[in-house]
mmCIF file of C-alpha atoms in Angstrom:
data_model
loop_
_atom_site.group_PDB
_atom_site.id
_atom_site.type_symbol
_atom_site.label_atom_id
_atom_site.label_comp_id
_atom_site.label_asym_id
_atom_site.label_seq_id
_atom_site.Cartn_x
_atom_site.Cartn_y
_atom_site.Cartn_z
ATOM 1 C CA MET A 1128 0.000 0.000 0.000
ATOM 2 C CA ASP A 1129 1.369 3.364 -1.008
ATOM 3 C CA SER A 1130 1.623 5.984 1.710
ATOM 4 C CA PRO A 1131 -0.031 9.298 0.920
ATOM 5 C CA GLU A 1132 2.393 12.038 -0.014
ATOM 6 C CA LYS A 1133 2.538 14.868 2.496
ATOM 7 C CA SER A 1134 1.536 18.278 1.241
ATOM 8 C CA PRO A 1135 4.243 20.932 1.468
ATOM 9 C CA VAL A 1136 4.025 22.951 4.673
ATOM 10 C CA ASP A 1137 4.156 26.752 4.596
ATOM 11 C CA THR A 1138 4.977 28.349 7.954
ATOM 12 C CA SER A 1139 5.426 31.859 6.533
ATOM 13 C CA ALA A 1140 2.114 33.073 8.014
ATOM 14 C CA LEU A 1141 2.735 31.775 11.558
ATOM 15 C CA PHE A 1142 4.358 35.015 12.756
ATOM 16 C CA ALA A 1143 1.274 37.112 12.007
ATOM 17 C CA GLN A 1144 -0.948 34.567 13.778
ATOM 18 C CA VAL A 1145 0.883 34.807 17.119
ATOM 19 C CA GLY A 1146 -1.352 36.814 19.451
ATOM 20 C CA PHE A 1147 1.598 38.169 21.428
ATOM 21 C CA ASN A 1148 3.118 39.656 18.249
ATOM 22 C CA GLN A 1149 -0.243 41.286 17.546
ATOM 23 C CA LEU A 1150 -0.440 42.631 21.101
ATOM 24 C CA LEU A 1151 2.997 44.239 20.729
ATOM 25 C CA ASP A 1152 2.209 45.364 17.161
ATOM 26 C CA LEU A 1153 5.469 43.686 16.166
ATOM 27 C CA ARG A 1154 5.754 43.567 12.383
ATOM 28 C CA ARG A 1155 7.941 41.360 10.216
ATOM 29 C CA GLU A 1156 9.134 43.404 7.257
ATOM 30 C CA PHE A 1157 11.364 40.775 5.705
ATOM 31 C CA ALA A 1158 12.361 37.132 6.085
ATOM 32 C CA GLU A 1159 14.205 35.350 3.305
ATOM 33 C CA GLY A 1160 17.271 33.165 2.872
ATOM 34 C CA GLY A 1161 18.122 33.041 6.567
ATOM 35 C CA VAL A 1162 17.860 36.802 7.135
ATOM 36 C CA SER A 1163 15.001 38.758 8.723
ATOM 37 C CA ARG A 1164 13.942 42.225 9.842
ATOM 38 C CA LEU A 1165 11.247 43.119 12.409
ATOM 39 C CA VAL A 1166 10.039 46.568 13.475
ATOM 40 C CA LEU A 1167 8.201 47.982 16.449
ATOM 41 C CA GLU A 1168 7.179 51.473 17.504
ATOM 42 C CA ALA A 1169 7.744 51.817 21.252
ATOM 43 C CA ARG A 1170 4.584 52.867 23.107
ATOM 44 C CA PRO A 1171 4.125 53.894 26.757
ATOM 45 C CA GLU A 1172 2.358 50.623 27.640
ATOM 46 C CA LEU A 1173 5.469 48.673 26.537
ATOM 47 C CA THR A 1174 7.918 50.568 28.735
ATOM 48 C CA ASN A 1175 9.423 49.962 32.157
ATOM 49 C CA ASN A 1176 9.481 52.369 35.115
ATOM 50 C CA PHE A 1177 12.357 54.288 33.445
ATOM 51 C CA HIS A 1178 10.186 54.952 30.340
ATOM 52 C CA ASN A 1179 12.414 52.722 28.193
ATOM 53 C CA LEU A 1180 11.178 49.768 26.207
ATOM 54 C CA HIS A 1181 10.799 46.822 28.602
ATOM 55 C CA GLY A 1182 13.579 44.241 28.368
ATOM 56 C CA GLY A 1183 11.037 41.490 27.776
ATOM 57 C CA VAL A 1184 9.786 43.298 24.676
ATOM 58 C CA ILE A 1185 13.359 43.689 23.436
ATOM 59 C CA MET A 1186 13.981 39.976 23.980
ATOM 60 C CA SER A 1187 10.736 39.139 22.160
ATOM 61 C CA MET A 1188 11.866 41.212 19.186
ATOM 62 C CA LEU A 1189 15.259 39.498 19.086
ATOM 63 C CA ASP A 1190 13.676 36.047 19.479
ATOM 64 C CA GLY A 1191 11.214 36.818 16.686
ATOM 65 C CA ALA A 1192 13.979 38.044 14.393
ATOM 66 C CA MET A 1193 16.060 34.920 14.976
ATOM 67 C CA SER A 1194 13.156 32.490 14.636
ATOM 68 C CA SER A 1195 12.054 34.257 11.433
ATOM 69 C CA ALA A 1196 15.583 33.890 10.065
ATOM 70 C CA ALA A 1197 15.591 30.180 10.983
ATOM 71 C CA LEU A 1198 12.184 29.647 9.348
ATOM 72 C CA SER A 1199 13.244 31.416 6.178
ATOM 73 C CA ARG A 1200 16.420 29.296 6.071
ATOM 74 C CA SER A 1201 14.128 26.258 5.660
ATOM 75 C CA ASP A 1202 12.055 28.113 3.027
ATOM 76 C CA PHE A 1203 9.213 28.105 5.569
ATOM 77 C CA GLN A 1204 8.866 24.311 5.310
ATOM 78 C CA LYS A 1205 9.433 23.769 9.049
ATOM 79 C CA ALA A 1206 8.456 25.347 12.350
ATOM 80 C CA VAL A 1207 10.926 26.231 15.123
ATOM 81 C CA VAL A 1208 11.034 26.453 18.899
ATOM 82 C CA THR A 1209 13.633 28.330 20.903
ATOM 83 C CA ILE A 1210 16.002 26.036 22.802
ATOM 84 C CA GLU A 1211 18.383 28.647 24.180
ATOM 85 C CA MET A 1212 18.838 32.403 23.943
ATOM 86 C CA SER A 1213 21.334 34.833 25.444
ATOM 87 C CA THR A 1214 20.857 38.584 25.327
ATOM 88 C CA ALA A 1215 23.047 41.605 25.993
ATOM 89 C CA PHE A 1216 21.357 44.965 26.641
ATOM 90 C CA LEU A 1217 23.569 47.850 25.536
ATOM 91 C CA LYS A 1218 21.415 50.991 25.773
ATOM 92 C CA PRO A 1219 17.779 51.945 26.404
ATOM 93 C CA GLY A 1220 15.298 51.271 23.632
ATOM 94 C CA ARG A 1221 13.044 54.140 22.556
ATOM 95 C CA GLY A 1222 11.108 55.163 19.454
ATOM 96 C CA ARG A 1223 11.121 53.018 16.327
ATOM 97 C CA LEU A 1224 13.213 49.885 16.808
ATOM 98 C CA VAL A 1225 14.440 47.447 14.174
ATOM 99 C CA ALA A 1226 15.565 43.877 14.893
ATOM 100 C CA HIS A 1227 17.817 42.151 12.363
ATOM 101 C CA GLY A 1228 18.095 38.356 12.517
ATOM 102 C CA LYS A 1229 20.473 35.987 10.755
ATOM 103 C CA ALA A 1230 20.827 32.196 10.642
ATOM 104 C CA ILE A 1231 24.541 31.498 11.053
ATOM 105 C CA GLY A 1232 24.716 27.698 11.159
ATOM 106 C CA GLY A 1233 23.149 24.423 12.083
ATOM 107 C CA GLY A 1234 21.786 21.485 10.207
ATOM 108 C CA ARG A 1235 18.558 19.591 9.641
ATOM 109 C CA SER A 1236 17.391 19.623 13.259
ATOM 110 C CA VAL A 1237 18.775 22.857 14.776
ATOM 111 C CA CYS A 1238 19.589 26.360 13.610
ATOM 112 C CA PHE A 1239 22.035 28.748 15.262
ATOM 113 C CA CYS A 1240 21.106 32.414 14.936
ATOM 114 C CA GLU A 1241 22.155 35.877 15.961
ATOM 115 C CA ALA A 1242 20.257 39.147 16.064
ATOM 116 C CA HIS A 1243 20.759 42.777 16.918
ATOM 117 C CA LEU A 1244 18.349 45.584 17.695
ATOM 118 C CA GLU A 1245 18.870 49.158 16.525
ATOM 119 C CA ASP A 1246 17.121 52.381 17.418
ATOM 120 C CA ASN A 1247 15.972 55.016 14.918
ATOM 121 C CA SER A 1248 19.457 56.539 14.726
ATOM 122 C CA GLY A 1249 21.021 53.149 13.938
ATOM 123 C CA GLU A 1250 22.635 52.764 17.366
ATOM 124 C CA LEU A 1251 22.880 49.285 18.830
ATOM 125 C CA VAL A 1252 20.354 48.700 21.634
ATOM 126 C CA ALA A 1253 20.775 44.951 22.228
ATOM 127 C CA ARG A 1254 22.105 41.776 20.660
ATOM 128 C CA ALA A 1255 21.355 38.096 21.070
ATOM 129 C CA MET A 1256 22.376 34.611 20.068
ATOM 130 C CA GLY A 1257 20.030 31.653 20.047
ATOM 131 C CA THR A 1258 19.549 28.014 19.180
ATOM 132 C CA PHE A 1259 16.340 26.904 17.515
ATOM 133 C CA LYS A 1260 15.024 23.382 17.026
ATOM 134 C CA TYR A 1261 13.157 22.532 13.847
ATOM 135 C CA VAL A 1262 9.860 20.774 14.629
ATOM 136 C CA PRO A 1263 6.982 19.541 12.469
ATOM 137 C CA ALA A 1264 4.542 22.318 11.641
#
């Protein structure tokens, strides 16, 4: 008996379906060939008691940029989960912020990524490295 052929999976729309991304109004501008770019306009409800973008929001942006890069590396034929992530905060985040993600290695089951976050003037706000596991979509 022949086994049915699996239909190709397309995970390119998953980012927009994540409620947390919608809550933050985090937008993916680009994700292709292992590279991605996400943007967010800082708003008062996303800040900490120092009126800077909350570190958790910054980490979410970096995580989203890296996972988008990992997904695009697989041509959106797989899904990913974060296994490990390390983050360095370099300066306060304010205004329009842009996260750049890049897949830098890995294989069929994991993807190693890096990301950095810039403010409107192009100054580095934070950077991260992460490991992502490919899982069935």
